[in-house]
Amino acid sequence: MFINFLRNNKIAAGVLTILRLYVGYEFITAGWGKLSSGGFDASGFLAFAVKSATGEHPAVQGWWADFLTNFAIPHVDLFNFLVPVGEFAIGLGLIIGCFTKTATFFALMMNFAFMFSGTTSINPQLVLLSIFIIVAGSNAGRFGLDYFITKFVPKLGEIKQNHRVEKKVA
């Protein structure tokens, strides 16, 4: 019943728009701050996350520290590019309501990656709000570009009935 409300109700769409704008603002400002500062370097953050995987009560799980050690740190230049550009793109998508579900999915992935790395900050709050947005589906982008995209772009997976191919048995 509540999920149906989130997915179909115009009032819910209005509330979701406010949530979407807030999450988008947080992402776009974080991304822009990194892009406009003249350079972003994730190496210190990654090293601290790996260090946080030790001790009696580690903040970072061992498997995640292994991923950071074996993939993220050796490819830190890739992450130095992906994090600010990704944050900015997610924020832009959410603010204009374009590909809202996709932007929200990547917002969730990025927030979980930060939390796996031992950071809390605003990330749990953004995850909670993003869950409402992604569960609402298309209704979260009703007051945004998604409304126009769904009006003028045929839905994926739609099969035209008049193009059936029948096999002839010889």
mmCIF file of C-alpha atoms in Angstrom:
data_model
loop_
_atom_site.group_PDB
_atom_site.id
_atom_site.type_symbol
_atom_site.label_atom_id
_atom_site.label_comp_id
_atom_site.label_asym_id
_atom_site.label_seq_id
_atom_site.Cartn_x
_atom_site.Cartn_y
_atom_site.Cartn_z
ATOM 1 C CA MET A 1 0.000 0.000 0.000
ATOM 2 C CA PHE A 2 2.773 2.457 0.926
ATOM 3 C CA ILE A 3 4.870 1.441 -2.068
ATOM 4 C CA ASN A 4 1.852 1.950 -4.326
ATOM 5 C CA PHE A 5 1.457 5.424 -2.790
ATOM 6 C CA LEU A 6 5.129 6.224 -3.461
ATOM 7 C CA ARG A 7 4.919 5.002 -7.052
ATOM 8 C CA ASN A 8 1.622 6.570 -8.140
ATOM 9 C CA ASN A 9 0.520 9.487 -5.966
ATOM 10 C CA LYS A 10 1.100 13.079 -7.136
ATOM 11 C CA ILE A 11 1.567 14.316 -3.561
ATOM 12 C CA ALA A 12 4.221 11.644 -3.057
ATOM 13 C CA ALA A 13 5.828 12.826 -6.302
ATOM 14 C CA GLY A 14 6.035 16.327 -4.845
ATOM 15 C CA VAL A 15 7.622 15.107 -1.609
ATOM 16 C CA LEU A 16 9.983 12.864 -3.589
ATOM 17 C CA THR A 17 10.979 15.862 -5.706
ATOM 18 C CA ILE A 18 12.055 17.700 -2.548
ATOM 19 C CA LEU A 19 14.023 14.651 -1.379
ATOM 20 C CA ARG A 20 15.530 14.228 -4.855
ATOM 21 C CA LEU A 21 16.587 17.882 -4.968
ATOM 22 C CA TYR A 22 18.189 17.635 -1.526
ATOM 23 C CA VAL A 23 20.155 14.471 -2.347
ATOM 24 C CA GLY A 24 21.100 15.965 -5.715
ATOM 25 C CA TYR A 25 22.280 19.184 -4.064
ATOM 26 C CA GLU A 26 24.481 17.250 -1.645
ATOM 27 C CA PHE A 27 26.063 15.309 -4.500
ATOM 28 C CA ILE A 28 26.510 18.183 -6.937
ATOM 29 C CA THR A 29 28.108 20.430 -4.306
ATOM 30 C CA ALA A 30 30.451 17.635 -3.184
ATOM 31 C CA GLY A 31 31.427 16.916 -6.784
ATOM 32 C CA TRP A 32 31.817 20.570 -7.724
ATOM 33 C CA GLY A 33 33.931 21.198 -4.637
ATOM 34 C CA LYS A 34 36.322 18.460 -5.727
ATOM 35 C CA LEU A 35 36.304 19.479 -9.412
ATOM 36 C CA SER A 36 36.862 23.184 -8.770
ATOM 37 C CA SER A 37 39.556 22.787 -6.106
ATOM 38 C CA GLY A 38 42.216 22.133 -8.702
ATOM 39 C CA GLY A 39 42.650 18.467 -7.984
ATOM 40 C CA PHE A 40 41.215 15.666 -5.921
ATOM 41 C CA ASP A 41 43.380 12.984 -4.366
ATOM 42 C CA ALA A 42 41.705 9.950 -2.805
ATOM 43 C CA SER A 43 44.964 8.263 -1.773
ATOM 44 C CA GLY A 44 44.858 9.556 1.817
ATOM 45 C CA PHE A 45 41.235 8.495 2.246
ATOM 46 C CA LEU A 46 41.957 5.042 0.827
ATOM 47 C CA ALA A 47 45.043 4.560 3.015
ATOM 48 C CA PHE A 48 43.063 5.564 6.114
ATOM 49 C CA ALA A 49 40.285 3.124 5.168
ATOM 50 C CA VAL A 50 42.799 0.264 4.853
ATOM 51 C CA LYS A 51 44.345 1.241 8.202
ATOM 52 C CA SER A 52 40.841 1.188 9.756
ATOM 53 C CA ALA A 53 40.549 -2.525 8.950
ATOM 54 C CA THR A 54 42.889 -3.434 11.809
ATOM 55 C CA GLY A 55 42.468 -3.600 15.545
ATOM 56 C CA GLU A 56 40.033 -5.230 17.913
ATOM 57 C CA HIS A 57 36.917 -3.556 16.446
ATOM 58 C CA PRO A 58 37.756 -2.584 12.858
ATOM 59 C CA ALA A 59 35.590 0.025 11.137
ATOM 60 C CA VAL A 60 36.335 -1.518 7.733
ATOM 61 C CA GLN A 61 35.766 -5.154 6.801
ATOM 62 C CA GLY A 62 38.783 -7.175 5.692
ATOM 63 C CA TRP A 63 37.335 -8.026 2.282
ATOM 64 C CA TRP A 64 36.770 -4.333 1.552
ATOM 65 C CA ALA A 65 40.291 -3.452 2.718
ATOM 66 C CA ASP A 66 41.588 -6.158 0.344
ATOM 67 C CA PHE A 67 39.636 -4.577 -2.527
ATOM 68 C CA LEU A 68 41.035 -1.154 -1.650
ATOM 69 C CA THR A 69 44.578 -2.481 -1.322
ATOM 70 C CA ASN A 70 44.552 -4.622 -4.471
ATOM 71 C CA PHE A 71 42.443 -2.491 -6.800
ATOM 72 C CA ALA A 72 41.576 1.016 -5.606
ATOM 73 C CA ILE A 73 44.994 2.117 -4.367
ATOM 74 C CA PRO A 74 46.895 0.839 -7.431
ATOM 75 C CA HIS A 75 44.314 2.618 -9.630
ATOM 76 C CA VAL A 76 43.956 5.746 -7.501
ATOM 77 C CA ASP A 77 44.111 7.990 -10.598
ATOM 78 C CA LEU A 78 40.941 6.343 -11.888
ATOM 79 C CA PHE A 79 39.194 6.979 -8.556
ATOM 80 C CA ASN A 80 40.525 10.555 -8.484
ATOM 81 C CA PHE A 81 38.577 11.052 -11.720
ATOM 82 C CA LEU A 82 35.490 8.908 -11.025
ATOM 83 C CA VAL A 83 34.604 10.249 -7.572
ATOM 84 C CA PRO A 84 34.241 13.975 -8.388
ATOM 85 C CA VAL A 85 32.797 13.430 -11.866
ATOM 86 C CA GLY A 86 30.442 10.747 -10.536
ATOM 87 C CA GLU A 87 29.260 12.923 -7.656
ATOM 88 C CA PHE A 88 28.648 15.844 -10.000
ATOM 89 C CA ALA A 89 26.806 13.701 -12.586
ATOM 90 C CA ILE A 90 24.636 12.059 -9.922
ATOM 91 C CA GLY A 91 23.766 15.454 -8.467
ATOM 92 C CA LEU A 92 22.946 16.919 -11.864
ATOM 93 C CA GLY A 93 20.766 13.941 -12.798
ATOM 94 C CA LEU A 94 18.833 14.150 -9.548
ATOM 95 C CA ILE A 95 18.389 17.922 -9.641
ATOM 96 C CA ILE A 96 17.011 18.001 -13.181
ATOM 97 C CA GLY A 97 15.167 14.716 -12.692
ATOM 98 C CA CYS A 98 16.821 13.013 -15.644
ATOM 99 C CA PHE A 99 17.419 9.260 -15.418
ATOM 100 C CA THR A 100 16.441 9.536 -11.766
ATOM 101 C CA LYS A 101 16.478 5.802 -11.041
ATOM 102 C CA THR A 102 19.930 5.399 -12.592
ATOM 103 C CA ALA A 103 21.349 8.413 -10.746
ATOM 104 C CA THR A 104 19.862 7.146 -7.489
ATOM 105 C CA PHE A 105 21.312 3.678 -8.023
ATOM 106 C CA PHE A 106 24.795 5.146 -8.442
ATOM 107 C CA ALA A 107 24.216 7.457 -5.466
ATOM 108 C CA LEU A 108 23.482 4.379 -3.361
ATOM 109 C CA MET A 109 26.582 2.585 -4.664
ATOM 110 C CA MET A 110 28.800 5.573 -3.939
ATOM 111 C CA ASN A 111 27.361 6.083 -0.444
ATOM 112 C CA PHE A 112 27.769 2.409 0.397
ATOM 113 C CA ALA A 113 31.378 2.519 -0.835
ATOM 114 C CA PHE A 114 32.058 5.470 1.465
ATOM 115 C CA MET A 115 30.403 3.695 4.402
ATOM 116 C CA PHE A 116 32.287 0.449 3.667
ATOM 117 C CA SER A 117 35.428 2.579 3.887
ATOM 118 C CA GLY A 118 34.608 3.580 7.462
ATOM 119 C CA THR A 119 32.975 6.956 6.845
ATOM 120 C CA THR A 120 29.551 7.822 8.151
ATOM 121 C CA SER A 121 29.008 11.586 7.949
ATOM 122 C CA ILE A 122 25.874 12.302 5.885
ATOM 123 C CA ASN A 123 26.038 9.004 3.977
ATOM 124 C CA PRO A 124 23.483 6.976 6.005
ATOM 125 C CA GLN A 125 20.953 9.802 5.671
ATOM 126 C CA LEU A 126 21.502 9.963 1.915
ATOM 127 C CA VAL A 127 21.125 6.173 1.665
ATOM 128 C CA LEU A 128 17.795 6.296 3.510
ATOM 129 C CA LEU A 129 16.436 9.081 1.303
ATOM 130 C CA SER A 130 17.756 7.358 -1.830
ATOM 131 C CA ILE A 131 15.895 4.181 -0.911
ATOM 132 C CA PHE A 132 12.603 6.098 -0.953
ATOM 133 C CA ILE A 133 13.522 7.631 -4.311
ATOM 134 C CA ILE A 134 14.504 4.349 -5.950
ATOM 135 C CA VAL A 135 11.484 2.459 -4.584
ATOM 136 C CA ALA A 136 9.210 5.179 -5.971
ATOM 137 C CA GLY A 137 10.577 4.513 -9.429
ATOM 138 C CA SER A 138 9.300 6.803 -12.170
ATOM 139 C CA ASN A 139 7.163 8.825 -9.783
ATOM 140 C CA ALA A 140 10.327 10.313 -8.260
ATOM 141 C CA GLY A 141 11.117 11.914 -11.625
ATOM 142 C CA ARG A 142 7.558 12.965 -12.434
ATOM 143 C CA PHE A 143 8.422 16.622 -11.846
ATOM 144 C CA GLY A 144 11.598 16.575 -13.901
ATOM 145 C CA LEU A 145 12.956 15.614 -17.297
ATOM 146 C CA ASP A 146 11.991 11.977 -16.740
ATOM 147 C CA TYR A 147 8.361 12.992 -17.306
ATOM 148 C CA PHE A 148 9.194 14.172 -20.825
ATOM 149 C CA ILE A 149 11.534 11.273 -21.539
ATOM 150 C CA THR A 150 8.842 8.718 -20.713
ATOM 151 C CA LYS A 151 6.311 10.616 -22.849
ATOM 152 C CA PHE A 152 8.398 10.723 -26.014
ATOM 153 C CA VAL A 153 10.705 7.697 -25.824
ATOM 154 C CA PRO A 154 9.117 4.269 -26.309
ATOM 155 C CA LYS A 155 9.346 2.053 -23.266
ATOM 156 C CA LEU A 156 12.096 -0.533 -23.358
ATOM 157 C CA GLY A 157 10.889 -4.078 -23.705
ATOM 158 C CA GLU A 158 7.732 -3.139 -25.547
ATOM 159 C CA ILE A 159 7.038 -5.685 -28.296
ATOM 160 C CA LYS A 160 4.908 -4.768 -31.249
ATOM 161 C CA GLN A 161 2.351 -7.471 -31.841
ATOM 162 C CA ASN A 162 2.235 -7.000 -35.622
ATOM 163 C CA HIS A 163 5.870 -8.063 -36.069
ATOM 164 C CA ARG A 164 5.520 -11.671 -34.942
ATOM 165 C CA VAL A 165 7.470 -14.213 -36.904
ATOM 166 C CA GLU A 166 5.865 -17.608 -37.206
ATOM 167 C CA LYS A 167 7.821 -20.748 -37.990
ATOM 168 C CA LYS A 168 6.457 -22.777 -40.834
ATOM 169 C CA VAL A 169 6.550 -26.495 -40.441
ATOM 170 C CA ALA A 170 7.625 -28.226 -43.669
#
